[in-house]
XYZ file of C-alpha atoms in Angstrom:
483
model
C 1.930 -1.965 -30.702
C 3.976 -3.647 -27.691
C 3.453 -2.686 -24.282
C 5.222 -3.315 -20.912
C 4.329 -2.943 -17.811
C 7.141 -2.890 -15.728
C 7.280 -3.261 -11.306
C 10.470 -1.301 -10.001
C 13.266 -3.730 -9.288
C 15.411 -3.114 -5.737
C 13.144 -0.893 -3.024
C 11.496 -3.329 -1.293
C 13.186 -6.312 1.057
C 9.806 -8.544 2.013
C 10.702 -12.072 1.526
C 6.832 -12.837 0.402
C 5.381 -11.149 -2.633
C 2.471 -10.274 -3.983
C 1.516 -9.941 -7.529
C 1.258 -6.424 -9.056
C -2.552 -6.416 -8.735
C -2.906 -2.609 -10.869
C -0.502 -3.203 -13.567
C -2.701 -7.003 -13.796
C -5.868 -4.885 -14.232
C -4.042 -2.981 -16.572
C -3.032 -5.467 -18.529
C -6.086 -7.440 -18.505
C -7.972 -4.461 -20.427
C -5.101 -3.620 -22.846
C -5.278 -7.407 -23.974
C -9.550 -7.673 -23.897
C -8.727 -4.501 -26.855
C -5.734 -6.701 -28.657
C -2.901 -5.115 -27.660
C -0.168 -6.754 -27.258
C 1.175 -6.877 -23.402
C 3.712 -8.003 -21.491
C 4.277 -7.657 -17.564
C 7.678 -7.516 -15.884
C 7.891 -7.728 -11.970
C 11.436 -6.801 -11.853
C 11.387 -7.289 -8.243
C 10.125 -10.268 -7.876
C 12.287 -11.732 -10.770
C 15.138 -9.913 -9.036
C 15.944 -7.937 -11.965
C 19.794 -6.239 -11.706
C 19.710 -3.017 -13.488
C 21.822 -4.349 -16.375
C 19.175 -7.120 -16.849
C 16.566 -4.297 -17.187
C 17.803 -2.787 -19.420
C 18.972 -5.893 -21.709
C 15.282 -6.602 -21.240
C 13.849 -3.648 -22.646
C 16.741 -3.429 -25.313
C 15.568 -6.942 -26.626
C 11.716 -6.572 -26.618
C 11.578 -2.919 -27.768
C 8.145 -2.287 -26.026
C 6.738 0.820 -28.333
C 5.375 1.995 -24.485
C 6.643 1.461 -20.754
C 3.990 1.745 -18.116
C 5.778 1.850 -14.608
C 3.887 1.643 -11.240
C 4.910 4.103 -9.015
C 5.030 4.277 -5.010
C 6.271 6.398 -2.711
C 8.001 4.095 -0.742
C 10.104 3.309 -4.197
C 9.863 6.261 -6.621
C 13.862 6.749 -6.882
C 13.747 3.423 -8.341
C 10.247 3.851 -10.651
C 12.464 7.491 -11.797
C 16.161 5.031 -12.157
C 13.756 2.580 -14.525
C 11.994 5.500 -16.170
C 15.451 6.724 -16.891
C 16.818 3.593 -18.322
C 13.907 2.813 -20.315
C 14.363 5.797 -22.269
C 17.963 6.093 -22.734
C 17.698 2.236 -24.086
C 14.494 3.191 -26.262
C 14.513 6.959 -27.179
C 11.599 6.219 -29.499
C 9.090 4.876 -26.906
C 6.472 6.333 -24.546
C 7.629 6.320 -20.963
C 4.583 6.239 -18.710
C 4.174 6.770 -15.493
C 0.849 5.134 -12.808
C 0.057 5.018 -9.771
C -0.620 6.626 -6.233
C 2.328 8.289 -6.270
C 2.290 10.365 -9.359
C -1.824 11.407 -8.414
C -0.700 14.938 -6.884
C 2.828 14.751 -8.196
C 2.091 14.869 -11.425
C 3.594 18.390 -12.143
C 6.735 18.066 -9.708
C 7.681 14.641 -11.870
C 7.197 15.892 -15.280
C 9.451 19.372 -14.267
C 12.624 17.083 -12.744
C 12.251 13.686 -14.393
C 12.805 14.419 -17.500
C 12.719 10.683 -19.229
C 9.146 10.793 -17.917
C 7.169 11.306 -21.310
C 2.958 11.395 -19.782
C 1.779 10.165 -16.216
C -1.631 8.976 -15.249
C -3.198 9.909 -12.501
C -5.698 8.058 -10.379
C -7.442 4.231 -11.992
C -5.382 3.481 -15.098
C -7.317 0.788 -16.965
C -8.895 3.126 -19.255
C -6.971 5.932 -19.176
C -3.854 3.945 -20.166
C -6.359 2.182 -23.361
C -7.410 5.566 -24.425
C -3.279 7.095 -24.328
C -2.610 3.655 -26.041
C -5.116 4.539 -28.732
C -3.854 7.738 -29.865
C -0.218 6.806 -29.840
C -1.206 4.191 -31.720
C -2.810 6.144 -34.591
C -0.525 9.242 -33.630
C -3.228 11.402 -32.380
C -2.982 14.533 -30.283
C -3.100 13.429 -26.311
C -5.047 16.966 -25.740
C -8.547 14.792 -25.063
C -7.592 12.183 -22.951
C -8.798 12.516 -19.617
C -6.516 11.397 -16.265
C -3.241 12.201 -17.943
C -0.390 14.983 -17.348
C 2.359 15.167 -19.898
C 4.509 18.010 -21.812
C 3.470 19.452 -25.162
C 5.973 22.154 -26.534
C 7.694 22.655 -23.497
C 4.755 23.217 -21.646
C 3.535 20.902 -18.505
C -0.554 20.291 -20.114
C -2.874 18.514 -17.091
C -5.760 17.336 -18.796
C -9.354 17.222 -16.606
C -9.764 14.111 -14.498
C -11.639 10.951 -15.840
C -14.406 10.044 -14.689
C -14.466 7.119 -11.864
C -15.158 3.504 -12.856
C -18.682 2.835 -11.933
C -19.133 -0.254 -12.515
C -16.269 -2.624 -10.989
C -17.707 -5.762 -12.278
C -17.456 -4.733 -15.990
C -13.318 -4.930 -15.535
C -11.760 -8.453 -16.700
C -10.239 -10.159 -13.784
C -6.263 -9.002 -13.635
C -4.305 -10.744 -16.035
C -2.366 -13.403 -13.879
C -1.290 -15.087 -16.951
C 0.937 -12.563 -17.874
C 3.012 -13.213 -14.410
C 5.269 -15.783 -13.221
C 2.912 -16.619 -10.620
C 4.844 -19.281 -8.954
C 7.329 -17.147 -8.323
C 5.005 -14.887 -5.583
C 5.256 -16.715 -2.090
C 3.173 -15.288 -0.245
C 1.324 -17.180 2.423
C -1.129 -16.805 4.902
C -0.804 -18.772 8.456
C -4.460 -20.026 9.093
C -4.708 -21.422 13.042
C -5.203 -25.783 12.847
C -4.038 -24.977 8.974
C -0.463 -23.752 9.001
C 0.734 -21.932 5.999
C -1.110 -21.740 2.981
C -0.915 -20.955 -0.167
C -2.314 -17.423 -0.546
C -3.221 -14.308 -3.026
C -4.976 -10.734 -2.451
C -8.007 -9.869 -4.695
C -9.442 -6.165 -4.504
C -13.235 -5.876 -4.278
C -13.952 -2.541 -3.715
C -12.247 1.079 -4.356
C -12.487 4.771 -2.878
C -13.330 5.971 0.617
C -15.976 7.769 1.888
C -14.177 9.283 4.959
C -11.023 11.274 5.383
C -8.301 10.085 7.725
C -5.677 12.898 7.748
C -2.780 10.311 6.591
C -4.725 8.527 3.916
C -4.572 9.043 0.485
C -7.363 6.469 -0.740
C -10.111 9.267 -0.922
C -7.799 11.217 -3.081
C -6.680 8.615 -5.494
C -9.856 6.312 -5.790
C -12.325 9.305 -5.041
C -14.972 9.616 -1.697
C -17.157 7.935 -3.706
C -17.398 4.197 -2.417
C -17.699 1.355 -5.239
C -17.829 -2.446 -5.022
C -18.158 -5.412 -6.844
C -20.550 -8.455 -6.662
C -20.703 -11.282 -4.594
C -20.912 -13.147 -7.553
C -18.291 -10.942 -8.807
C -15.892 -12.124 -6.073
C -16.749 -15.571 -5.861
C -16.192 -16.048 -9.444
C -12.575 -14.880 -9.333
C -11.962 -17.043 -5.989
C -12.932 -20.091 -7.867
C -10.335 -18.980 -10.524
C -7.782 -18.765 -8.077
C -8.247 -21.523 -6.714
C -8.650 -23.862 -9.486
C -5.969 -22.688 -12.024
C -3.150 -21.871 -8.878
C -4.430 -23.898 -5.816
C -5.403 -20.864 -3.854
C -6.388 -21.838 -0.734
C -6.517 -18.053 1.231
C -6.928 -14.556 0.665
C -6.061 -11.468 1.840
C -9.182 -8.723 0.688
C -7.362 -5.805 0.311
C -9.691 -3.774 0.357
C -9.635 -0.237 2.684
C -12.569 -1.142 4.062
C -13.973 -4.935 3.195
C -17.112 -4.315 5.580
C -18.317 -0.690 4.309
C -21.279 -2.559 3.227
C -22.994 -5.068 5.388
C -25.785 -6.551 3.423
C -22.769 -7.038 0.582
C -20.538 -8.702 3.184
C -23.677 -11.218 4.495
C -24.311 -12.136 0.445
C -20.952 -12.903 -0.057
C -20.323 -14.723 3.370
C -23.560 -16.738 2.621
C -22.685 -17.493 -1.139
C -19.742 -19.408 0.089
C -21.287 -21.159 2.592
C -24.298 -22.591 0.347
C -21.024 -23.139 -2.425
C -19.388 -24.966 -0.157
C -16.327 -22.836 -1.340
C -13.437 -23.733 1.749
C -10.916 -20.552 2.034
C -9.654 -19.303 4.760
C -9.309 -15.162 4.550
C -8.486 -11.740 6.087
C -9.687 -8.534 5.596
C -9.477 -5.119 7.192
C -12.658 -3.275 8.746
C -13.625 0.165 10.462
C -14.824 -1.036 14.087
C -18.159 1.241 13.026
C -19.123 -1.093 10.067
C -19.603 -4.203 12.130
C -21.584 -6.059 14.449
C -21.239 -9.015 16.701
C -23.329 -10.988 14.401
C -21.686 -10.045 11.290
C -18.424 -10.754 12.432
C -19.913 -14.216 13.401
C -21.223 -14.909 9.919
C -17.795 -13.829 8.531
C -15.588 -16.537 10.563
C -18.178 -19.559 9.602
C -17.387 -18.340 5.765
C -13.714 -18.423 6.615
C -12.571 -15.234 8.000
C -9.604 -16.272 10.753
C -8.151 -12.840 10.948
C -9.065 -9.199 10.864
C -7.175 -6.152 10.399
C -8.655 -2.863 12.036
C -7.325 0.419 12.359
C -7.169 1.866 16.010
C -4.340 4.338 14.820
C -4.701 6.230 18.802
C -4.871 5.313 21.997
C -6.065 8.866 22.731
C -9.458 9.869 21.821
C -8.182 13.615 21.262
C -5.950 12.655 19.029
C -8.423 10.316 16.776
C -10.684 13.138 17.141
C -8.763 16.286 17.062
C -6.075 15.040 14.619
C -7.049 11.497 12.888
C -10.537 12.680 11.555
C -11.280 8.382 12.654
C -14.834 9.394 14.002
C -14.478 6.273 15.941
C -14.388 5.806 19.958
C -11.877 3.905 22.102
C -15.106 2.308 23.514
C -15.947 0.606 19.831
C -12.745 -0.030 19.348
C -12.971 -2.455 22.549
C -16.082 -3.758 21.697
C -15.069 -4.934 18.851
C -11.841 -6.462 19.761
C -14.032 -8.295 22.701
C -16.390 -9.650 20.151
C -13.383 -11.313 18.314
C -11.755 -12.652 21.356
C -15.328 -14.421 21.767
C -15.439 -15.213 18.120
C -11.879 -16.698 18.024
C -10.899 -14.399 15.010
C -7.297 -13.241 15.358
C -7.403 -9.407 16.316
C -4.639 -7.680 13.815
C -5.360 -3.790 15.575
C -3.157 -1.166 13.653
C -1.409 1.980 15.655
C 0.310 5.243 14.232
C 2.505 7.201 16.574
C 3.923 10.542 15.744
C 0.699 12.426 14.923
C 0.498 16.101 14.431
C 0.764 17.485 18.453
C 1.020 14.053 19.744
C 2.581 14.182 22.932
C 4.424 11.609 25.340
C 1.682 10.794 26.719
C -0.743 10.641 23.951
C 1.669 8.090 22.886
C 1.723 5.845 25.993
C -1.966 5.893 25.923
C -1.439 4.315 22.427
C 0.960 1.692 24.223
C -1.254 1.152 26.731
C -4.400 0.134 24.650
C -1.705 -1.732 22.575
C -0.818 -3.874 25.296
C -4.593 -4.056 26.540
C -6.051 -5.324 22.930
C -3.233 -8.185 22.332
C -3.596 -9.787 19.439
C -1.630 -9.643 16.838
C -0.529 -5.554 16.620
C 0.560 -3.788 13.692
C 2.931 -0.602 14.139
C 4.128 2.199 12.210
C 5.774 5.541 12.294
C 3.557 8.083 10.618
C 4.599 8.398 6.921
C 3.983 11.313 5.051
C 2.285 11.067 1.231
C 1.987 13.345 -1.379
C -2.149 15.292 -1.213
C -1.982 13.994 2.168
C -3.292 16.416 5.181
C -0.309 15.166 6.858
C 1.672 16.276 4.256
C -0.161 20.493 4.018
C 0.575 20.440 8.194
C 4.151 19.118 7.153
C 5.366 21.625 4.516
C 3.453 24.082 7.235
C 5.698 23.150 10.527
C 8.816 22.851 7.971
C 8.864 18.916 8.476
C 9.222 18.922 4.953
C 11.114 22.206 3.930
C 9.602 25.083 1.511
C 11.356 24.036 -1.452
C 11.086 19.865 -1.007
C 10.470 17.912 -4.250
C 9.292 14.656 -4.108
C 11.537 13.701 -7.179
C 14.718 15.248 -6.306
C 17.097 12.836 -3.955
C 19.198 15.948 -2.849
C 15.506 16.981 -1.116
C 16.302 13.636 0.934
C 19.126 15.021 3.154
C 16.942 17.564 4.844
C 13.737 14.969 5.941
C 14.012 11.933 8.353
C 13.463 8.036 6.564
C 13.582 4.711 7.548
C 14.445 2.541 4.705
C 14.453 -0.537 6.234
C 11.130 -0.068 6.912
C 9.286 2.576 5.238
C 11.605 2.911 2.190
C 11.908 6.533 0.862
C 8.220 7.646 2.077
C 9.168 10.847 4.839
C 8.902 10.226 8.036
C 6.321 13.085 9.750
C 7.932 13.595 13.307
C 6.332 16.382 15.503
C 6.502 16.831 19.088
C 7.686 13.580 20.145
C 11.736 12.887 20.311
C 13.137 9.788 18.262
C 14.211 8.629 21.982
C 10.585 8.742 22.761
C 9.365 6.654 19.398
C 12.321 4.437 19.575
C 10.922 3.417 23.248
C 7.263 3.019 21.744
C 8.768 0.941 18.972
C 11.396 -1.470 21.105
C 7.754 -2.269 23.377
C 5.864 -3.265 19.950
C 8.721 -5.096 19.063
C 8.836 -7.103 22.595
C 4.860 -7.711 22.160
C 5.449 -9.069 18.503
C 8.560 -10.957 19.535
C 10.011 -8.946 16.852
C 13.961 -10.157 16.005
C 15.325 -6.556 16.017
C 18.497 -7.764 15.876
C 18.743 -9.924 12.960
C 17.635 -6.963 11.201
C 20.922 -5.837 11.509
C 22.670 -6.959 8.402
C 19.305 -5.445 6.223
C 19.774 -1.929 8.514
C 23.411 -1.788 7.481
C 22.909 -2.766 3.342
C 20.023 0.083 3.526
C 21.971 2.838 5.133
C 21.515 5.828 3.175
C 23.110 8.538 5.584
C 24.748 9.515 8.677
C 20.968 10.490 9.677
C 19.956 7.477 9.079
C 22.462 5.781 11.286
C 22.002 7.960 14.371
C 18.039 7.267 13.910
C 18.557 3.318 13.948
C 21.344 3.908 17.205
C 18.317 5.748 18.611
C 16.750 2.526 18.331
C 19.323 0.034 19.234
C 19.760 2.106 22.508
C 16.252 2.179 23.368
C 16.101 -2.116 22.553
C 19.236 -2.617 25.033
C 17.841 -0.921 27.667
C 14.623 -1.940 27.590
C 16.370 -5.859 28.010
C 18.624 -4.440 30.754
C 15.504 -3.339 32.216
C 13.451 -6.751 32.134
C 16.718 -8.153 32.906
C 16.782 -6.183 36.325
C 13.084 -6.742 36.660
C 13.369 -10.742 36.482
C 16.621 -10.670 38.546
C 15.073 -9.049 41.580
């Protein structure tokens, strides 16, 4: 039996990729059981549509396994569609977070879909494998949605992987792996050569935007230190690997694991430079410490709010604005490059909820990250959404014509919704010029990209929203500097 597991192609516009780290793991435990496997990053290869579908014409996988976000589904649903019209015979799969709580809405409007899995594939997609293979009934296999006489069948959720370290390392021999550029800019290094490993899955907490919890379970579960350091030393031997990006939710949910791995590659002498994301609750001063002489130069952290109501009230962060303070002053001492995150547009965030957001912003420095609140399928966000009629009663995630009646922006957040509440786009288009001014952000050469991913009239007066709030806040500073 041939399998493919297939990456979208078109949907995303980053100029550095990463490798397809799920449809890797995947891969990695379809081959340890001798199937036969191949992997196809369409959008890294810059696959047209036409190639596509030559490509699947010519291999004639017996199953396609597509990874699906919500950021790209049109185009997971557009290669779902020409998989099956090129090989009528084959099982069209669909994975990912997407399809977890969308399971039923895909299978009733997407109709080349044949079964989707829902939540960790590895095993799940083995077992499906198993019983095409010897044309068995799909009635026992946990994780999996899928039609059966004309009938939508959701079979009971499978059981969470308990043990990380039994899964064979992702199969980067099945990608073109110098075809991902993605690089990391280490301080004294300059840019190096870079790749993301995943140590860890689920969540115990319950942010209301996050859908971690809900895909990978509350239920927090790591690997080894030795684990880890075994695939680093992989990396870096067979593809000169000299950083990493943990991405992890939450790298530092475990302190004694983070002080065995920090001190394993010290006594290794293993040199890479990495960056990881924390909770400002999981860490102290001396940790931190312990994590830069291992290599850490940068850390990602969540702040989401300036306003403790809303991180309260709203966020469900149950962290303070004093930790998050302490903690960027401990990496100011450390000389670890602060990478705070912040949300705006929260459920009942006002104006000035915002600006306390901007303010804190500007306070912290570093190295900010910015987003518009994006609204994913399970979500909280997305129950207080469908309830204030941000998303209208009869929205399907799979339908484009449910597109005209929600706010986007492509160029950034791809086809994910956009949750706005109380404030005005005016209002988040100021927020969002001052972030860009901080970051030295070239709005304008975005431009050309803002025109090719134009969707709608919509979407035009949103990005004019923006322009308008970028030229005056120059004419401003402009007036400011001249007096």
């Amino acid at each position: 039996m041939k399998i493919m597991l297939v990456f979208p192609p078109k949907g995303f516009t980053s100029k550095e990729m990463l490798p397809p780290l799920g449809l890797a793991y995947v891969a990695a435990v379809l081959e340890k059981n001798k199937y036969q496997v191949e992997i196809v990053d369409a959008l890294v290869e810059n696959y047209s549509w036409n190639k596509l579908k030559k490509k699947f014409t010519e291999e004639k996988p017996d199953v396609v396994g597509i990874t699906a976000l919500t950021e790209n589904r049109f185009e997971v649903f557009k290669t779902a569609e020409i998989a099956k019209n090129s090989l009528p015979n084959s099982t069209i799969v669909l994975g990912g977070p997407h399809v977890f709580h969308t399971a039923q809405d895909t299978l009733e409007h997407i109709r080349p879909v044949d079964v989707i899995v829902r939540g960790e594939g590895e095993y799940t997609m083995l077992e499906l494998c198993n019983k095409l293979k010897n044309n068995e009934p799909l009635d026992d296999v946990n994780g999996i949605s899928f039609r059966k006489n004309g009938e939508i069948i959701h079979n009971k959720p499978r059981e969470l992987i308990r043990n990380l370290d039994e899964l064979p390392f992702p199969a980067y021999h099945l990608l073109k792996f110098e075809k991902y550029n993605f690089k990391l800019d280490v301080p004294g290094k300059g840019k190096l050569r870079a790749a993301s490993i995943v140590t860890s899955r689920g969540c115990p907490f319950h942010c209301v935007f996050c859908e971690t919890s809900l895909v990978f379970g509350k239920r927090w579960r790591a690997r080894s230190p030795d684990n880890i350091i075994k695939e680093i030393e992989f990396l870096q031997d067979t593809y000169n690997i000299k950083a990493l990006w943990f991405n992890d939710d939450t790298f530092t949910l475990s302190k004694k694991r983070i002080i065995d791995f920090c001190n394993l590659l010290i006594e290794k002498n293993i040199e890479i430079y990495f960056t990881c994301s924390i909770r400002v609750d999981t860490v102290d001063k001396e940790l931190l410490k312990l994590m830069k002489d291992a290599g850490c130069y940068k850390i990602f952290y969540g702040v989401e709010s300036g306003s403790q109501k809303i991180l309260d009230d709203v966020v469900g962060k149950r962290i303070t604005i004093k930790q998050i303070r302490q903690v960027s002053k401990w990496l100011d001492e450390l000389g670890i490059i602060k990478n705070p995150s912040y949300v705006i547009s929260f459920p009942e965030e006002t104006y000035e909820d915002a600006m306390k957001t901007l303010q804190l912003m500007k306070e912290i420095g570093g190295e900010p990250s910015f987003s518009f609140l994006k609204i994913y399928p399970g979500t909280d966000v997305e129950h207080i959404a469908r309830q204030k009629g941000i998303l209208p009663k009869d929205f399907s995630w799979s339908l484009k014509s449910s597109m005209k009646e929600i706010e986007t922006i492509p160029i950034v957040h791809g086809n994910a919704p956009i949750f706005r509440d109380k404030l005005s786009w005016e209002e988040i288009s100021e927020i969002a010029v001052q972030w860009a001014r901080m970051r030295k952000y070239p709005l304008a050469k975005k431009i050309p990209s803002i025109l090719k991913n134009l969707k709608s009239r919509e979407d035009l007066e949103r990005y004019l929203s923006i322009f308008k709030a970028y030229v005056k806040s120059f004419l401003k500073r402009d007036k400011t500097v001249g007096g």
